[in-house]
Amino acid sequence: MVEMEKKKINKNRILGIFLPVLPLIILPTLAFGQEGSEEIDEIASMVRDQGYSCDAPSEMEKDTSDSTALEEAWIISCDNGRYRVKILGDTGAEVTPVL
């Protein structure tokens, strides 16, 4: 009987620690999903600024092989093709079609 009470206390202690932290785990995940559509629209705008058509962007992934600490690179899929977009800080972006 004493062991069962200890197990209940341990479960309550775990819940008492986990439940207050749960929103800190879930909310950033939800926020990332909301910012994802804004990010993809921003990258698509960079593609259009370079003269390429990208009216219906469908997905985007980080190009880890071409990214550095100071310059991020992304692969974006649009209705008419895929593009590598390397963000060059305040100077704009370098856009190249991906075959």
Coordinates of N, CA and C in Angstrom, one line a residue:
M1 N 0.8 -1.2 0.0 CA 0.0 0.0 0.0 C 0.9 1.3 0.0
V2 N 1.9 1.2 0.8 CA 2.8 2.4 0.8 C 3.5 2.6 -0.5
E3 N 3.8 1.5 -1.2 CA 4.5 1.6 -2.5 C 3.5 2.3 -3.5
M4 N 2.2 1.9 -3.5 CA 1.3 2.5 -4.4 C 1.1 4.0 -4.1
E5 N 1.2 4.4 -2.9 CA 1.1 5.8 -2.6 C 2.3 6.6 -3.1
K6 N 3.5 5.9 -3.0 CA 4.7 6.5 -3.5 C 4.7 6.7 -5.0
K7 N 4.1 5.7 -5.7 CA 4.0 5.8 -7.2 C 3.0 6.9 -7.5
K8 N 1.9 7.1 -6.8 CA 1.0 8.1 -7.0 C 1.7 9.5 -6.8
I9 N 2.4 9.6 -5.8 CA 3.1 10.8 -5.5 C 4.1 11.1 -6.6
N10 N 4.8 10.1 -7.1 CA 5.8 10.3 -8.2 C 5.1 10.7 -9.4
K11 N 4.0 10.1 -9.8 CA 3.2 10.5 -11.0 C 2.7 11.9 -10.8
N12 N 2.2 12.3 -9.7 CA 1.8 13.7 -9.4 C 2.9 14.7 -9.5
R13 N 4.0 14.3 -9.0 CA 5.2 15.2 -9.1 C 5.6 15.4 -10.6
I14 N 5.6 14.3 -11.3 CA 6.0 14.4 -12.8 C 5.0 15.2 -13.5
L15 N 3.7 15.0 -13.3 CA 2.7 15.9 -13.9 C 2.8 17.3 -13.5
G16 N 3.1 17.5 -12.2 CA 3.3 18.9 -11.7 C 4.4 19.6 -12.4
I17 N 5.4 18.9 -12.8 CA 6.6 19.5 -13.5 C 6.3 19.6 -15.0
F18 N 5.7 18.6 -15.6 CA 5.5 18.6 -17.0 C 4.4 19.5 -17.5
L19 N 3.3 19.5 -16.8 CA 2.1 20.3 -17.3 C 2.4 21.8 -17.4
P20 N 3.1 22.5 -16.4 CA 3.4 23.9 -16.6 C 4.4 24.2 -17.8
V21 N 5.2 23.2 -18.2 CA 6.2 23.4 -19.2 C 5.5 23.1 -20.6
L22 N 4.5 22.3 -20.6 CA 3.8 21.9 -21.9 C 3.5 23.1 -22.8
P23 N 3.0 24.2 -22.4 CA 2.8 25.3 -23.4 C 4.1 25.8 -24.0
L24 N 5.2 25.7 -23.2 CA 6.4 26.2 -23.8 C 6.9 25.3 -24.9
I25 N 6.5 24.1 -24.9 CA 6.8 23.1 -25.9 C 5.9 23.3 -27.1
I26 N 4.6 23.4 -26.9 CA 3.6 23.4 -28.0 C 3.5 24.7 -28.7
L27 N 3.5 25.9 -28.0 CA 3.3 27.2 -28.6 C 4.4 27.5 -29.7
P28 N 5.7 27.3 -29.4 CA 6.6 27.6 -30.5 C 6.4 26.7 -31.7
T29 N 5.9 25.5 -31.6 CA 5.6 24.7 -32.7 C 4.5 25.3 -33.5
L30 N 3.5 25.7 -32.9 CA 2.3 26.3 -33.5 C 2.7 27.6 -34.2
A31 N 3.5 28.4 -33.5 CA 4.0 29.7 -34.1 C 4.8 29.5 -35.3
F32 N 5.7 28.4 -35.4 CA 6.5 28.1 -36.5 C 5.6 27.8 -37.7
G33 N 4.6 27.1 -37.5 CA 3.7 26.8 -38.6 C 3.0 28.0 -39.2
Q34 N 2.7 29.0 -38.4 CA 2.1 30.2 -38.9 C 3.1 31.1 -39.6
E35 N 4.4 31.1 -39.2 CA 5.4 31.9 -39.8 C 5.9 31.2 -41.1
G36 N 5.7 29.9 -41.2 CA 6.1 29.2 -42.4 C 5.5 29.8 -43.7
S37 N 4.2 30.1 -43.7 CA 3.6 30.6 -44.9 C 4.1 32.0 -45.2
E38 N 4.4 32.8 -44.2 CA 4.9 34.1 -44.4 C 6.4 34.0 -45.0
E39 N 7.1 33.1 -44.4 CA 8.5 32.9 -44.9 C 8.5 32.5 -46.4
I40 N 7.7 31.5 -46.7 CA 7.7 31.0 -48.1 C 7.2 32.1 -49.1
D41 N 6.3 33.0 -48.6 CA 5.9 34.1 -49.5 C 7.0 35.1 -49.6
E42 N 7.8 35.3 -48.6 CA 8.9 36.2 -48.6 C 10.0 35.7 -49.6
I43 N 10.3 34.4 -49.5 CA 11.3 33.8 -50.4 C 10.8 33.9 -51.8
A44 N 9.5 33.6 -52.0 CA 8.9 33.6 -53.4 C 9.0 35.0 -54.0
S45 N 8.9 36.0 -53.1 CA 9.0 37.4 -53.6 C 10.4 37.7 -54.0
M46 N 11.4 37.1 -53.3 CA 12.8 37.3 -53.7 C 13.1 36.7 -55.1
V47 N 12.4 35.5 -55.3 CA 12.6 34.9 -56.6 C 12.0 35.8 -57.7
R48 N 10.8 36.3 -57.5 CA 10.1 37.2 -58.5 C 11.0 38.5 -58.7
D49 N 11.6 39.0 -57.6 CA 12.4 40.2 -57.8 C 13.6 40.0 -58.7
Q50 N 14.0 38.7 -58.9 CA 15.1 38.4 -59.8 C 14.6 38.1 -61.2
G51 N 13.3 38.2 -61.4 CA 12.8 38.1 -62.8 C 12.2 36.7 -63.1
Y52 N 12.2 35.8 -62.1 CA 11.6 34.5 -62.3 C 10.1 34.5 -61.8
S53 N 9.3 33.6 -62.4 CA 7.9 33.5 -62.0 C 7.8 32.5 -60.9
C54 N 7.2 32.9 -59.8 CA 6.9 32.0 -58.7 C 5.6 32.5 -58.0
D55 N 4.5 32.3 -58.7 CA 3.2 32.8 -58.3 C 2.6 31.8 -57.2
A56 N 2.9 30.6 -57.3 CA 2.3 29.6 -56.4 C 3.3 28.7 -55.8
P57 N 4.0 29.3 -54.8 CA 5.0 28.5 -54.1 C 4.4 27.4 -53.2
S58 N 4.9 26.2 -53.3 CA 4.2 25.1 -52.7 C 5.0 24.5 -51.5
E59 N 6.3 24.6 -51.5 CA 7.1 24.1 -50.4 C 8.5 24.8 -50.4
M60 N 9.2 24.7 -49.3 CA 10.5 25.3 -49.1 C 11.3 24.5 -48.1
E61 N 12.5 24.3 -48.4 CA 13.4 23.6 -47.4 C 14.8 24.3 -47.4
K62 N 15.4 24.2 -46.2 CA 16.7 24.8 -46.1 C 17.7 24.0 -46.8
D63 N 18.6 24.7 -47.6 CA 19.7 24.0 -48.3 C 20.9 24.1 -47.3
T64 N 21.1 23.1 -46.5 CA 22.1 23.0 -45.5 C 23.5 23.0 -46.2
S65 N 23.6 22.4 -47.4 CA 24.9 22.3 -48.0 C 25.4 23.7 -48.5
D66 N 24.5 24.6 -48.8 CA 24.9 25.9 -49.3 C 24.7 27.0 -48.3
S67 N 24.2 26.7 -47.1 CA 24.0 27.7 -46.0 C 25.3 27.9 -45.2
T68 N 25.5 29.1 -44.7 CA 26.6 29.4 -43.8 C 26.1 30.1 -42.6
A69 N 26.9 30.4 -41.7 CA 26.5 31.1 -40.5 C 25.9 32.5 -40.8
L70 N 26.4 33.1 -41.9 CA 26.0 34.5 -42.2 C 25.0 34.5 -43.4
E71 N 24.9 33.5 -44.2 CA 24.0 33.4 -45.4 C 23.2 32.2 -45.4
E72 N 21.9 32.3 -45.4 CA 21.0 31.1 -45.4 C 20.7 30.9 -46.9
A73 N 20.6 29.6 -47.2 CA 20.2 29.2 -48.6 C 18.9 28.3 -48.4
W74 N 18.0 28.5 -49.3 CA 16.7 27.8 -49.4 C 16.5 27.2 -50.7
I75 N 15.8 26.1 -50.8 CA 15.2 25.6 -52.1 C 13.7 25.7 -52.0
I76 N 13.2 26.5 -53.0 CA 11.7 26.7 -53.0 C 11.2 26.1 -54.3
S77 N 10.0 25.4 -54.1 CA 9.3 24.8 -55.2 C 8.1 25.7 -55.6
C78 N 8.1 26.1 -56.8 CA 7.0 27.0 -57.3 C 6.3 26.2 -58.4
D79 N 5.2 26.8 -58.9 CA 4.4 26.2 -59.9 C 5.1 25.8 -61.2
N80 N 6.2 26.6 -61.5 CA 6.9 26.4 -62.8 C 8.3 25.9 -62.6
G81 N 8.8 25.6 -61.4 CA 10.1 25.1 -61.2 C 10.6 25.3 -59.8
R82 N 11.9 24.9 -59.6 CA 12.5 25.0 -58.3 C 13.7 25.9 -58.4
Y83 N 13.9 26.7 -57.3 CA 15.0 27.7 -57.2 C 15.8 27.6 -55.9
R84 N 17.1 27.8 -56.0 CA 17.9 28.0 -54.8 C 18.0 29.5 -54.6
V85 N 17.7 29.9 -53.4 CA 17.7 31.3 -53.0 C 18.7 31.4 -51.9
K86 N 19.8 32.1 -52.1 CA 20.8 32.4 -51.1 C 20.6 33.8 -50.6
I87 N 20.3 34.0 -49.4 CA 20.0 35.3 -48.8 C 21.3 35.9 -48.4
L88 N 21.6 37.1 -49.0 CA 22.9 37.7 -48.9 C 22.8 38.9 -47.9
G89 N 22.1 38.7 -46.8 CA 22.0 39.8 -45.8 C 21.1 41.0 -46.4
D90 N 21.6 42.2 -46.2 CA 20.8 43.4 -46.6 C 20.9 43.6 -48.1
T91 N 21.8 42.9 -48.8 CA 22.0 43.2 -50.2 C 21.0 42.5 -51.1
G92 N 20.2 41.6 -50.6 CA 19.2 40.9 -51.4 C 19.4 39.4 -51.4
A93 N 19.2 38.8 -52.6 CA 19.3 37.4 -52.7 C 19.9 37.0 -54.0
E94 N 20.5 35.9 -54.0 CA 21.0 35.3 -55.3 C 20.1 34.1 -55.6
V95 N 19.5 34.1 -56.8 CA 18.5 33.1 -57.1 C 19.0 32.4 -58.3
T96 N 19.0 31.0 -58.2 CA 19.4 30.2 -59.4 C 18.4 29.1 -59.5
P97 N 18.0 28.8 -60.8 CA 17.1 27.7 -61.0 C 17.8 26.3 -60.7
V98 N 17.0 25.4 -60.1 CA 17.5 24.1 -59.8 C 16.9 23.1 -60.8
L99 N 17.8 22.4 -61.4 CA 17.3 21.4 -62.4 C 16.9 20.1 -61.8

